[in-house]
Amino acid sequence: MKNNFKRKVAKGMKIKKLVSLVAILISFAMVAFTLSATAATFLDKNGSITIRMTDSQTDTPLKNVAFRLYFVARAYESGNGIRYELIPPYDESKIGIDDLQDASLPIHLAYFAESRSLPYTEKLTDNNGVLVFEDLTPGLYLIVPAQEIEGCYMPSPFVVSVPEYDTVNKTWVFDVDASPKIIGGIVD
């Protein structure tokens, strides 16, 4: 009788261990699925870039100003942030994109894109000096002015990340407002 009791206890312990192991595995699977779902949601959401152009002296909107948009790098998750991988043929350029604050980055990318006649999307600012590039895949975009603006300063090329991280609100912003930087003097 004692042996029978010991076998039942041992069998019960094995079942408890098995149930505990299954519970742990299910917990890990749920966490992995949640993280995977979060990453998928993050990477599957598209965004936009809004550009606003105004005359800095008169605050008048600048209409019919053309900008070209080049998609240069895909975004991918890396830890709590995102990193970028140049897409073909930009990956042939050997341009490093680790430092997005590097002022020479957009100049080098623009030279590469224009020298190779790479595809772009071109839009004009509206009567309010605004243009919006919509339905953009998460990644790094190069924006290049397509023309000189008569009587105004010439904006330089710049890069924009979609999404970009809002350090104040600690959130990812998929609809990005971008202001061009101005270089040079007044264009004659």
PDB file of C-alpha atoms in Angstrom:
ATOM      1  CA  MET A   1       0.000   0.000   0.000  1.00  0.00           C
ATOM      2  CA  LYS A   2       2.892   2.319   0.830  1.00  0.00           C
ATOM      3  CA  ASN A   3       4.451   1.684  -2.598  1.00  0.00           C
ATOM      4  CA  ASN A   4       1.134   2.397  -4.291  1.00  0.00           C
ATOM      5  CA  PHE A   5       0.841   5.682  -2.338  1.00  0.00           C
ATOM      6  CA  LYS A   6       4.438   6.629  -3.225  1.00  0.00           C
ATOM      7  CA  ARG A   7       3.755   5.951  -6.911  1.00  0.00           C
ATOM      8  CA  LYS A   8       0.640   8.143  -6.844  1.00  0.00           C
ATOM      9  CA  VAL A   9       2.552  10.949  -5.099  1.00  0.00           C
ATOM     10  CA  ALA A  10       5.437  10.622  -7.554  1.00  0.00           C
ATOM     11  CA  LYS A  11       2.985  10.608 -10.475  1.00  0.00           C
ATOM     12  CA  GLY A  12       1.243  13.673  -9.025  1.00  0.00           C
ATOM     13  CA  MET A  13       4.610  15.477  -8.676  1.00  0.00           C
ATOM     14  CA  LYS A  14       5.480  14.648 -12.291  1.00  0.00           C
ATOM     15  CA  ILE A  15       2.130  16.038 -13.446  1.00  0.00           C
ATOM     16  CA  LYS A  16       2.650  19.220 -11.359  1.00  0.00           C
ATOM     17  CA  LYS A  17       6.126  19.674 -12.848  1.00  0.00           C
ATOM     18  CA  LEU A  18       4.765  19.106 -16.332  1.00  0.00           C
ATOM     19  CA  VAL A  19       1.914  21.582 -15.779  1.00  0.00           C
ATOM     20  CA  SER A  20       4.395  24.133 -14.372  1.00  0.00           C
ATOM     21  CA  LEU A  21       6.702  23.652 -17.343  1.00  0.00           C
ATOM     22  CA  VAL A  22       3.815  24.063 -19.805  1.00  0.00           C
ATOM     23  CA  ALA A  23       2.688  27.227 -17.960  1.00  0.00           C
ATOM     24  CA  ILE A  24       6.191  28.686 -18.160  1.00  0.00           C
ATOM     25  CA  LEU A  25       6.451  27.867 -21.867  1.00  0.00           C
ATOM     26  CA  ILE A  26       3.069  29.446 -22.527  1.00  0.00           C
ATOM     27  CA  SER A  27       4.144  32.574 -20.621  1.00  0.00           C
ATOM     28  CA  PHE A  28       7.315  32.878 -22.691  1.00  0.00           C
ATOM     29  CA  ALA A  29       5.354  32.325 -25.889  1.00  0.00           C
ATOM     30  CA  MET A  30       2.868  35.049 -24.924  1.00  0.00           C
ATOM     31  CA  VAL A  31       5.666  37.550 -24.184  1.00  0.00           C
ATOM     32  CA  ALA A  32       7.420  36.700 -27.456  1.00  0.00           C
ATOM     33  CA  PHE A  33       4.152  37.024 -29.379  1.00  0.00           C
ATOM     34  CA  THR A  34       3.407  40.388 -27.708  1.00  0.00           C
ATOM     35  CA  LEU A  35       6.878  41.725 -28.583  1.00  0.00           C
ATOM     36  CA  SER A  36       6.565  40.376 -32.097  1.00  0.00           C
ATOM     37  CA  ALA A  37       3.115  41.926 -32.512  1.00  0.00           C
ATOM     38  CA  THR A  38       4.433  45.274 -31.239  1.00  0.00           C
ATOM     39  CA  ALA A  39       7.335  45.174 -33.702  1.00  0.00           C
ATOM     40  CA  ALA A  40       5.038  44.184 -36.561  1.00  0.00           C
ATOM     41  CA  THR A  41       2.655  47.040 -35.744  1.00  0.00           C
ATOM     42  CA  PHE A  42       5.557  49.468 -35.523  1.00  0.00           C
ATOM     43  CA  LEU A  43       7.085  48.450 -38.817  1.00  0.00           C
ATOM     44  CA  ASP A  44       3.784  48.098 -40.684  1.00  0.00           C
ATOM     45  CA  LYS A  45       2.521  51.623 -39.999  1.00  0.00           C
ATOM     46  CA  ASN A  46       3.117  54.215 -42.716  1.00  0.00           C
ATOM     47  CA  GLY A  47       3.684  57.900 -42.126  1.00  0.00           C
ATOM     48  CA  SER A  48       4.017  61.268 -43.826  1.00  0.00           C
ATOM     49  CA  ILE A  49       6.346  64.247 -44.117  1.00  0.00           C
ATOM     50  CA  THR A  50       4.941  67.780 -44.142  1.00  0.00           C
ATOM     51  CA  ILE A  51       7.097  70.656 -45.391  1.00  0.00           C
ATOM     52  CA  ARG A  52       6.183  74.279 -44.661  1.00  0.00           C
ATOM     53  CA  MET A  53       7.838  77.088 -46.608  1.00  0.00           C
ATOM     54  CA  THR A  54       7.497  80.750 -45.665  1.00  0.00           C
ATOM     55  CA  ASP A  55       9.525  83.850 -46.412  1.00  0.00           C
ATOM     56  CA  SER A  56      11.448  84.409 -43.182  1.00  0.00           C
ATOM     57  CA  GLN A  57      11.346  88.206 -43.546  1.00  0.00           C
ATOM     58  CA  THR A  58       7.675  88.678 -44.437  1.00  0.00           C
ATOM     59  CA  ASP A  59       6.218  85.416 -43.068  1.00  0.00           C
ATOM     60  CA  THR A  60       4.460  85.017 -46.441  1.00  0.00           C
ATOM     61  CA  PRO A  61       3.840  81.415 -47.564  1.00  0.00           C
ATOM     62  CA  LEU A  62       5.990  80.369 -50.515  1.00  0.00           C
ATOM     63  CA  LYS A  63       3.807  78.605 -53.065  1.00  0.00           C
ATOM     64  CA  ASN A  64       4.851  76.402 -55.996  1.00  0.00           C
ATOM     65  CA  VAL A  65       8.206  75.483 -54.467  1.00  0.00           C
ATOM     66  CA  ALA A  66       9.246  72.037 -55.708  1.00  0.00           C
ATOM     67  CA  PHE A  67      10.868  69.387 -53.507  1.00  0.00           C
ATOM     68  CA  ARG A  68      12.040  65.902 -54.436  1.00  0.00           C
ATOM     69  CA  LEU A  69      11.676  62.980 -52.059  1.00  0.00           C
ATOM     70  CA  TYR A  70      14.077  60.021 -52.245  1.00  0.00           C
ATOM     71  CA  PHE A  71      13.606  56.845 -50.186  1.00  0.00           C
ATOM     72  CA  VAL A  72      17.184  55.928 -49.202  1.00  0.00           C
ATOM     73  CA  ALA A  73      17.045  53.488 -46.265  1.00  0.00           C
ATOM     74  CA  ARG A  74      14.698  50.986 -44.627  1.00  0.00           C
ATOM     75  CA  ALA A  75      13.997  51.235 -40.907  1.00  0.00           C
ATOM     76  CA  TYR A  76      14.354  48.197 -38.716  1.00  0.00           C
ATOM     77  CA  GLU A  77      13.947  47.696 -34.995  1.00  0.00           C
ATOM     78  CA  SER A  78      17.076  47.687 -32.877  1.00  0.00           C
ATOM     79  CA  GLY A  79      16.599  47.457 -29.125  1.00  0.00           C
ATOM     80  CA  ASN A  80      14.232  50.254 -28.106  1.00  0.00           C
ATOM     81  CA  GLY A  81      14.940  52.305 -31.214  1.00  0.00           C
ATOM     82  CA  ILE A  82      15.351  52.027 -34.931  1.00  0.00           C
ATOM     83  CA  ARG A  83      18.321  51.767 -37.245  1.00  0.00           C
ATOM     84  CA  TYR A  84      18.551  52.136 -40.987  1.00  0.00           C
ATOM     85  CA  GLU A  85      19.852  50.029 -43.825  1.00  0.00           C
ATOM     86  CA  LEU A  86      20.554  51.681 -47.170  1.00  0.00           C
ATOM     87  CA  ILE A  87      18.470  50.242 -49.993  1.00  0.00           C
ATOM     88  CA  PRO A  88      19.929  49.435 -53.414  1.00  0.00           C
ATOM     89  CA  PRO A  89      21.547  51.284 -55.127  1.00  0.00           C
ATOM     90  CA  TYR A  90      22.304  53.634 -52.182  1.00  0.00           C
ATOM     91  CA  ASP A  91      24.103  50.740 -50.478  1.00  0.00           C
ATOM     92  CA  GLU A  92      26.729  50.986 -53.253  1.00  0.00           C
ATOM     93  CA  SER A  93      27.510  54.571 -52.230  1.00  0.00           C
ATOM     94  CA  LYS A  94      29.440  53.559 -49.095  1.00  0.00           C
ATOM     95  CA  ILE A  95      27.849  56.562 -47.353  1.00  0.00           C
ATOM     96  CA  GLY A  96      27.592  55.991 -43.609  1.00  0.00           C
ATOM     97  CA  ILE A  97      24.182  56.754 -42.129  1.00  0.00           C
ATOM     98  CA  ASP A  98      24.928  56.105 -38.457  1.00  0.00           C
ATOM     99  CA  ASP A  99      25.062  59.828 -37.616  1.00  0.00           C
ATOM    100  CA  LEU A 100      21.902  61.481 -38.933  1.00  0.00           C
ATOM    101  CA  GLN A 101      23.059  64.821 -37.474  1.00  0.00           C
ATOM    102  CA  ASP A 102      26.094  64.894 -39.798  1.00  0.00           C
ATOM    103  CA  ALA A 103      25.537  67.973 -41.981  1.00  0.00           C
ATOM    104  CA  SER A 104      27.368  66.368 -44.917  1.00  0.00           C
ATOM    105  CA  LEU A 105      25.073  63.308 -45.026  1.00  0.00           C
ATOM    106  CA  PRO A 106      22.240  64.874 -47.077  1.00  0.00           C
ATOM    107  CA  ILE A 107      24.739  66.559 -49.401  1.00  0.00           C
ATOM    108  CA  HIS A 108      26.491  63.243 -50.138  1.00  0.00           C
ATOM    109  CA  LEU A 109      23.178  61.404 -50.581  1.00  0.00           C
ATOM    110  CA  ALA A 110      21.826  64.144 -52.893  1.00  0.00           C
ATOM    111  CA  TYR A 111      24.970  64.062 -55.025  1.00  0.00           C
ATOM    112  CA  PHE A 112      24.769  60.266 -55.274  1.00  0.00           C
ATOM    113  CA  ALA A 113      21.030  60.280 -56.125  1.00  0.00           C
ATOM    114  CA  GLU A 114      21.277  63.035 -58.708  1.00  0.00           C
ATOM    115  CA  SER A 115      24.455  61.708 -60.348  1.00  0.00           C
ATOM    116  CA  ARG A 116      22.739  58.340 -60.843  1.00  0.00           C
ATOM    117  CA  SER A 117      19.358  59.866 -61.842  1.00  0.00           C
ATOM    118  CA  LEU A 118      17.659  57.792 -59.143  1.00  0.00           C
ATOM    119  CA  PRO A 119      13.846  57.792 -58.889  1.00  0.00           C
ATOM    120  CA  TYR A 120      12.097  60.371 -56.716  1.00  0.00           C
ATOM    121  CA  THR A 121       8.687  61.845 -56.053  1.00  0.00           C
ATOM    122  CA  GLU A 122       8.322  65.568 -56.707  1.00  0.00           C
ATOM    123  CA  LYS A 123       5.672  67.838 -55.220  1.00  0.00           C
ATOM    124  CA  LEU A 124       4.972  71.573 -55.050  1.00  0.00           C
ATOM    125  CA  THR A 125       3.978  73.628 -52.041  1.00  0.00           C
ATOM    126  CA  ASP A 126       0.367  74.788 -52.114  1.00  0.00           C
ATOM    127  CA  ASN A 127      -0.966  78.361 -51.663  1.00  0.00           C
ATOM    128  CA  ASN A 128      -0.240  78.071 -47.925  1.00  0.00           C
ATOM    129  CA  GLY A 129       3.389  77.072 -48.558  1.00  0.00           C
ATOM    130  CA  VAL A 130       2.694  73.479 -47.492  1.00  0.00           C
ATOM    131  CA  LEU A 131       3.282  70.151 -49.176  1.00  0.00           C
ATOM    132  CA  VAL A 132       2.756  66.647 -47.804  1.00  0.00           C
ATOM    133  CA  PHE A 133       4.388  63.412 -48.888  1.00  0.00           C
ATOM    134  CA  GLU A 134       1.979  60.702 -47.703  1.00  0.00           C
ATOM    135  CA  ASP A 135       1.836  56.934 -47.228  1.00  0.00           C
ATOM    136  CA  LEU A 136       5.563  56.609 -46.541  1.00  0.00           C
ATOM    137  CA  THR A 137       7.132  53.311 -45.462  1.00  0.00           C
ATOM    138  CA  PRO A 138       9.181  53.582 -42.243  1.00  0.00           C
ATOM    139  CA  GLY A 139      12.680  54.602 -43.235  1.00  0.00           C
ATOM    140  CA  LEU A 140      15.057  57.418 -44.013  1.00  0.00           C
ATOM    141  CA  TYR A 141      14.139  59.965 -46.668  1.00  0.00           C
ATOM    142  CA  LEU A 142      16.225  62.536 -48.484  1.00  0.00           C
ATOM    143  CA  ILE A 143      14.473  65.788 -49.407  1.00  0.00           C
ATOM    144  CA  VAL A 144      16.085  67.967 -52.057  1.00  0.00           C
ATOM    145  CA  PRO A 145      14.838  71.330 -53.338  1.00  0.00           C
ATOM    146  CA  ALA A 146      14.144  70.913 -57.039  1.00  0.00           C
ATOM    147  CA  GLN A 147      14.615  74.558 -57.949  1.00  0.00           C
ATOM    148  CA  GLU A 148      16.039  77.798 -56.701  1.00  0.00           C
ATOM    149  CA  ILE A 149      13.492  80.061 -55.083  1.00  0.00           C
ATOM    150  CA  GLU A 150      13.635  83.466 -56.739  1.00  0.00           C
ATOM    151  CA  GLY A 151      14.579  86.237 -54.323  1.00  0.00           C
ATOM    152  CA  CYS A 152      14.912  83.852 -51.366  1.00  0.00           C
ATOM    153  CA  TYR A 153      17.518  81.784 -49.651  1.00  0.00           C
ATOM    154  CA  MET A 154      18.137  78.345 -51.087  1.00  0.00           C
ATOM    155  CA  PRO A 155      17.154  75.448 -48.803  1.00  0.00           C
ATOM    156  CA  SER A 156      19.764  72.711 -48.555  1.00  0.00           C
ATOM    157  CA  PRO A 157      18.989  68.991 -48.887  1.00  0.00           C
ATOM    158  CA  PHE A 158      18.007  67.320 -45.615  1.00  0.00           C
ATOM    159  CA  VAL A 159      17.136  63.885 -44.274  1.00  0.00           C
ATOM    160  CA  VAL A 160      13.994  62.931 -42.384  1.00  0.00           C
ATOM    161  CA  SER A 161      13.237  59.769 -40.461  1.00  0.00           C
ATOM    162  CA  VAL A 162       9.752  58.266 -40.585  1.00  0.00           C
ATOM    163  CA  PRO A 163       8.947  57.716 -37.812  1.00  0.00           C
ATOM    164  CA  GLU A 164      10.951  60.078 -35.648  1.00  0.00           C
ATOM    165  CA  TYR A 165      11.232  59.859 -31.889  1.00  0.00           C
ATOM    166  CA  ASP A 166       9.648  62.656 -29.856  1.00  0.00           C
ATOM    167  CA  THR A 167      11.966  62.938 -26.840  1.00  0.00           C
ATOM    168  CA  VAL A 168       9.541  65.204 -24.951  1.00  0.00           C
ATOM    169  CA  ASN A 169       6.484  62.919 -25.159  1.00  0.00           C
ATOM    170  CA  LYS A 170       8.583  59.737 -25.472  1.00  0.00           C
ATOM    171  CA  THR A 171       6.588  58.466 -28.456  1.00  0.00           C
ATOM    172  CA  TRP A 172       7.194  57.642 -32.101  1.00  0.00           C
ATOM    173  CA  VAL A 173       5.745  60.238 -34.498  1.00  0.00           C
ATOM    174  CA  PHE A 174       4.756  58.892 -37.906  1.00  0.00           C
ATOM    175  CA  ASP A 175       3.482  62.191 -39.329  1.00  0.00           C
ATOM    176  CA  VAL A 176       6.611  64.313 -39.324  1.00  0.00           C
ATOM    177  CA  ASP A 177       6.792  68.094 -39.768  1.00  0.00           C
ATOM    178  CA  ALA A 178      10.035  69.086 -41.496  1.00  0.00           C
ATOM    179  CA  SER A 179      11.544  72.528 -41.905  1.00  0.00           C
ATOM    180  CA  PRO A 180      14.270  72.930 -44.496  1.00  0.00           C
ATOM    181  CA  LYS A 181      17.574  74.484 -43.460  1.00  0.00           C
ATOM    182  CA  ILE A 182      18.610  77.509 -45.466  1.00  0.00           C
ATOM    183  CA  ILE A 183      22.083  77.886 -47.022  1.00  0.00           C
ATOM    184  CA  GLY A 184      23.832  80.556 -49.017  1.00  0.00           C
ATOM    185  CA  GLY A 185      22.656  84.053 -49.690  1.00  0.00           C
ATOM    186  CA  ILE A 186      19.751  85.517 -51.543  1.00  0.00           C
ATOM    187  CA  VAL A 187      19.242  83.877 -54.912  1.00  0.00           C
ATOM    188  CA  ASP A 188      19.214  86.374 -57.810  1.00  0.00           C
TER     189      ASP A 188
END
